PDB file of C-alpha atoms in Angstrom:
ATOM      1  CA  MET H   1       2.878 -39.113  18.860  1.00 46.00           C
ATOM      2  CA  LYS H   2       4.465 -37.702  15.825  1.00 53.00           C
ATOM      3  CA  ASN H   3       2.373 -35.854  13.127  1.00 60.00           C
ATOM      4  CA  LEU H   4       2.564 -38.222  10.049  1.00 69.00           C
ATOM      5  CA  ASN H   5      -0.007 -35.423   7.821  1.00 87.00           C
ATOM      6  CA  LYS H   6       1.682 -33.738   5.329  1.00 94.00           C
ATOM      7  CA  ARG H   7       2.334 -29.716   6.143  1.00 96.00           C
ATOM      8  CA  VAL H   8       1.365 -28.164   2.636  1.00 97.00           C
ATOM      9  CA  LEU H   9       0.648 -24.088   2.742  1.00 98.00           C
ATOM     10  CA  ILE H  10      -1.007 -22.927  -0.560  1.00 97.00           C
ATOM     11  CA  LEU H  11       0.156 -19.306  -0.556  1.00 96.00           C
ATOM     12  CA  GLY H  12      -2.866 -16.910  -2.122  1.00 94.00           C
ATOM     13  CA  GLY H  13      -4.858 -19.780  -1.078  1.00 95.00           C
ATOM     14  CA  TYR H  14      -8.140 -18.074  -0.935  1.00 95.00           C
ATOM     15  CA  GLY H  15      -7.831 -16.431  -4.240  1.00 93.00           C
ATOM     16  CA  THR H  16      -9.573 -18.202  -7.591  1.00 92.00           C
ATOM     17  CA  PHE H  17      -6.664 -20.792  -8.280  1.00 93.00           C
ATOM     18  CA  GLY H  18      -5.516 -21.167  -4.676  1.00 95.00           C
ATOM     19  CA  ALA H  19      -8.711 -22.223  -3.420  1.00 95.00           C
ATOM     20  CA  ARG H  20      -9.331 -24.539  -6.170  1.00 96.00           C
ATOM     21  CA  ILE H  21      -5.950 -26.298  -5.131  1.00 96.00           C
ATOM     22  CA  ALA H  22      -7.241 -25.825  -1.571  1.00 96.00           C
ATOM     23  CA  ARG H  23     -10.391 -27.763  -2.337  1.00 95.00           C
ATOM     24  CA  MET H  24      -8.364 -30.699  -3.749  1.00 95.00           C
ATOM     25  CA  LEU H  25      -6.221 -31.232  -1.346  1.00 95.00           C
ATOM     26  CA  SER H  26      -8.526 -30.952   1.412  1.00 94.00           C
ATOM     27  CA  SER H  27      -9.829 -34.261   0.331  1.00 90.00           C
ATOM     28  CA  GLU H  28      -6.107 -35.994   1.063  1.00 91.00           C
ATOM     29  CA  ALA H  29      -6.369 -37.679   4.655  1.00 88.00           C
ATOM     30  CA  ASP H  30      -2.600 -37.082   4.825  1.00 92.00           C
ATOM     31  CA  VAL H  31      -2.513 -33.461   4.436  1.00 94.00           C
ATOM     32  CA  GLN H  32      -2.823 -30.421   6.876  1.00 94.00           C
ATOM     33  CA  LEU H  33      -3.420 -27.495   4.614  1.00 96.00           C
ATOM     34  CA  ILE H  34      -2.002 -23.970   6.133  1.00 97.00           C
ATOM     35  CA  ILE H  35      -4.193 -21.115   3.554  1.00 98.00           C
ATOM     36  CA  ALA H  36      -2.473 -17.857   3.499  1.00 97.00           C
ATOM     37  CA  GLY H  37      -2.273 -14.580   2.371  1.00 95.00           C
ATOM     38  CA  ARG H  38      -2.098 -11.115   3.480  1.00 94.00           C
ATOM     39  CA  ASP H  39      -5.496 -11.313   5.106  1.00 96.00           C
ATOM     40  CA  ARG H  40      -5.906 -13.381   8.065  1.00 96.00           C
ATOM     41  CA  PHE H  41      -9.757 -13.272   8.122  1.00 97.00           C
ATOM     42  CA  LYS H  42      -9.891 -14.410   4.182  1.00 97.00           C
ATOM     43  CA  ALA H  43      -7.621 -17.138   5.094  1.00 97.00           C
ATOM     44  CA  GLU H  44      -9.513 -18.559   8.140  1.00 97.00           C
ATOM     45  CA  LEU H  45     -12.962 -18.374   6.316  1.00 97.00           C
ATOM     46  CA  CYS H  46     -11.644 -20.296   3.527  1.00 96.00           C
ATOM     47  CA  ALA H  47      -9.680 -23.229   5.675  1.00 96.00           C
ATOM     48  CA  SER H  48     -12.783 -23.057   8.291  1.00 96.00           C
ATOM     49  CA  LYS H  49     -14.844 -23.912   4.946  1.00 95.00           C
ATOM     50  CA  LEU H  50     -12.684 -27.415   3.948  1.00 95.00           C
ATOM     51  CA  PRO H  51     -13.165 -30.218   5.468  1.00 89.00           C
ATOM     52  CA  GLY H  52     -10.316 -32.240   7.500  1.00 81.00           C
ATOM     53  CA  LEU H  53      -7.135 -30.249   8.700  1.00 84.00           C
ATOM     54  CA  ALA H  54      -7.140 -26.826   7.774  1.00 93.00           C
ATOM     55  CA  GLU H  55      -6.176 -23.872   8.984  1.00 96.00           C
ATOM     56  CA  GLY H  56      -5.873 -19.851   8.091  1.00 97.00           C
ATOM     57  CA  LEU H  57      -2.472 -17.774   8.433  1.00 95.00           C
ATOM     58  CA  ARG H  58      -1.693 -14.156   7.358  1.00 96.00           C
ATOM     59  CA  LEU H  59       1.776 -14.284   5.549  1.00 96.00           C
ATOM     60  CA  GLU H  60       3.116 -11.898   3.032  1.00 89.00           C
ATOM     61  CA  ARG H  61       4.938 -12.735   0.506  1.00 85.00           C
ATOM     62  CA  ASP H  62       6.590  -9.596   0.517  1.00 87.00           C
ATOM     63  CA  SER H  63       7.876  -9.858   4.366  1.00 89.00           C
ATOM     64  CA  ILE H  64      11.794  -9.610   4.919  1.00 90.00           C
ATOM     65  CA  ASN H  65      11.731 -12.377   6.867  1.00 94.00           C
ATOM     66  CA  LEU H  66       9.960 -15.224   4.741  1.00 95.00           C
ATOM     67  CA  ALA H  67      12.416 -17.361   4.811  1.00 94.00           C
ATOM     68  CA  ALA H  68      12.562 -17.410   8.534  1.00 96.00           C
ATOM     69  CA  GLN H  69       8.625 -17.791   8.614  1.00 96.00           C
ATOM     70  CA  LEU H  70       8.250 -20.418   6.458  1.00 97.00           C
ATOM     71  CA  ALA H  71      11.439 -22.557   8.503  1.00 96.00           C
ATOM     72  CA  ALA H  72       9.574 -22.104  11.932  1.00 97.00           C
ATOM     73  CA  LEU H  73       6.198 -23.629   9.863  1.00 97.00           C
ATOM     74  CA  HIS H  74       8.361 -26.930   9.354  1.00 96.00           C
ATOM     75  CA  LEU H  75       6.462 -27.346   5.497  1.00 97.00           C
ATOM     76  CA  ASP H  76       6.511 -30.276   3.449  1.00 97.00           C
ATOM     77  CA  LEU H  77       5.774 -28.198   0.872  1.00 97.00           C
ATOM     78  CA  LEU H  78       4.630 -24.259  -0.684  1.00 97.00           C
ATOM     79  CA  ILE H  79       2.294 -23.844  -3.291  1.00 97.00           C
ATOM     80  CA  HIS H  80       2.599 -20.222  -4.456  1.00 94.00           C
ATOM     81  CA  CYS H  81      -0.495 -19.418  -6.551  1.00 92.00           C
ATOM     82  CA  ALA H  82      -0.539 -15.449  -5.050  1.00 87.00           C
ATOM     83  CA  GLY H  83      -0.418 -13.284  -8.841  1.00 72.00           C
ATOM     84  CA  PRO H  84       0.273 -11.410 -10.397  1.00 64.00           C
ATOM     85  CA  PHE H  85       1.121 -14.146 -12.754  1.00 62.00           C
ATOM     86  CA  GLN H  86       1.523 -12.751 -16.029  1.00 58.00           C
ATOM     87  CA  LYS H  87       3.832  -9.755 -15.173  1.00 60.00           C
ATOM     88  CA  GLU H  88       5.384 -11.909 -12.182  1.00 59.00           C
ATOM     89  CA  THR H  89       9.049 -10.700 -12.167  1.00 64.00           C
ATOM     90  CA  ASP H  90      10.272 -11.080  -8.643  1.00 79.00           C
ATOM     91  CA  TYR H  91      11.904 -14.863  -7.103  1.00 85.00           C
ATOM     92  CA  ARG H  92      11.096 -13.401  -3.659  1.00 89.00           C
ATOM     93  CA  VAL H  93       9.136 -16.310  -2.533  1.00 91.00           C
ATOM     94  CA  ALA H  94      11.277 -19.160  -4.991  1.00 90.00           C
ATOM     95  CA  ARG H  95      14.161 -17.785  -2.941  1.00 90.00           C
ATOM     96  CA  ALA H  96      12.519 -17.786   0.733  1.00 93.00           C
ATOM     97  CA  CYS H  97      11.839 -21.751   0.181  1.00 93.00           C
ATOM     98  CA  ILE H  98      15.492 -21.984  -1.048  1.00 91.00           C
ATOM     99  CA  GLU H  99      17.088 -20.708   1.831  1.00 91.00           C
ATOM    100  CA  SER H 100      14.406 -22.520   4.815  1.00 93.00           C
ATOM    101  CA  ARG H 101      14.609 -25.550   2.090  1.00 92.00           C
ATOM    102  CA  THR H 102      10.985 -25.676   1.586  1.00 95.00           C
ATOM    103  CA  PRO H 103       9.334 -27.807  -1.750  1.00 95.00           C
ATOM    104  CA  TYR H 104       8.221 -25.280  -3.843  1.00 93.00           C
ATOM    105  CA  ILE H 105       5.397 -25.408  -6.556  1.00 93.00           C
ATOM    106  CA  ASP H 106       4.567 -22.106  -8.351  1.00 89.00           C
ATOM    107  CA  ILE H 107       1.349 -22.399 -10.654  1.00 88.00           C
ATOM    108  CA  ALA H 108       3.017 -18.898 -12.841  1.00 79.00           C
ATOM    109  CA  ASP H 109       2.269 -18.726 -16.247  1.00 74.00           C
ATOM    110  CA  ALA H 110       4.408 -16.026 -17.400  1.00 74.00           C
ATOM    111  CA  ARG H 111       7.127 -18.014 -19.720  1.00 75.00           C
ATOM    112  CA  ARG H 112       9.953 -15.928 -19.266  1.00 74.00           C
ATOM    113  CA  TYR H 113       9.390 -16.334 -15.304  1.00 75.00           C
ATOM    114  CA  VAL H 114       9.140 -19.671 -15.405  1.00 73.00           C
ATOM    115  CA  CYS H 115      12.059 -20.033 -17.855  1.00 73.00           C
ATOM    116  CA  ASP H 116      14.307 -18.402 -15.685  1.00 75.00           C
ATOM    117  CA  PHE H 117      14.224 -19.980 -12.351  1.00 76.00           C
ATOM    118  CA  HIS H 118      17.138 -21.879 -13.685  1.00 74.00           C
ATOM    119  CA  ARG H 119      19.426 -18.892 -12.255  1.00 78.00           C
ATOM    120  CA  LEU H 120      18.114 -19.224  -8.598  1.00 79.00           C
ATOM    121  CA  SER H 121      20.549 -22.616  -9.042  1.00 73.00           C
ATOM    122  CA  PRO H 122      24.113 -22.171  -7.702  1.00 63.00           C
ATOM    123  CA  PRO H 123      26.629 -22.374 -10.223  1.00 61.00           C
ATOM    124  CA  PRO H 124      27.858 -25.549 -10.956  1.00 64.00           C
ATOM    125  CA  ARG H 125      31.293 -26.240  -8.857  1.00 65.00           C
ATOM    126  CA  PRO H 126      34.186 -26.594 -11.124  1.00 69.00           C
ATOM    127  CA  PRO H 127      35.506 -30.337 -11.351  1.00 74.00           C
ATOM    128  CA  ALA H 128      38.356 -31.293  -8.725  1.00 72.00           C
ATOM    129  CA  SER H 129      41.816 -31.759  -9.570  1.00 68.00           C
ATOM    130  CA  PRO H 130      43.234 -34.580  -9.186  1.00 65.00           C
TER     131      PRO H 130
END
């Protein structure tokens, strides 16, 4: 039987903001949560306190093979809640999501960081000549 649950990974899922999002999403019957971060114990502890389908996982945003790890998880969504938020300058998680074709939400609130997301898109193709 095919799993119809949406697989949602919350990176930084045991932190202040990630845990709040995890609690909110845990009440959704069709969501399977994956709480992820640098500390597997904290991720598993957070997941164990949630109702419904939840698991903890060690996942480093600085991993060299992050895109491959995300692809192997077959995610329907990644929510990036791992700070720092005001000084975020690195798009490695967003790039890994693009490469692994994983839908992505980021809770960053640094204006410049958010405004520069358009740089991650490939440039538009020139129109085909007639």
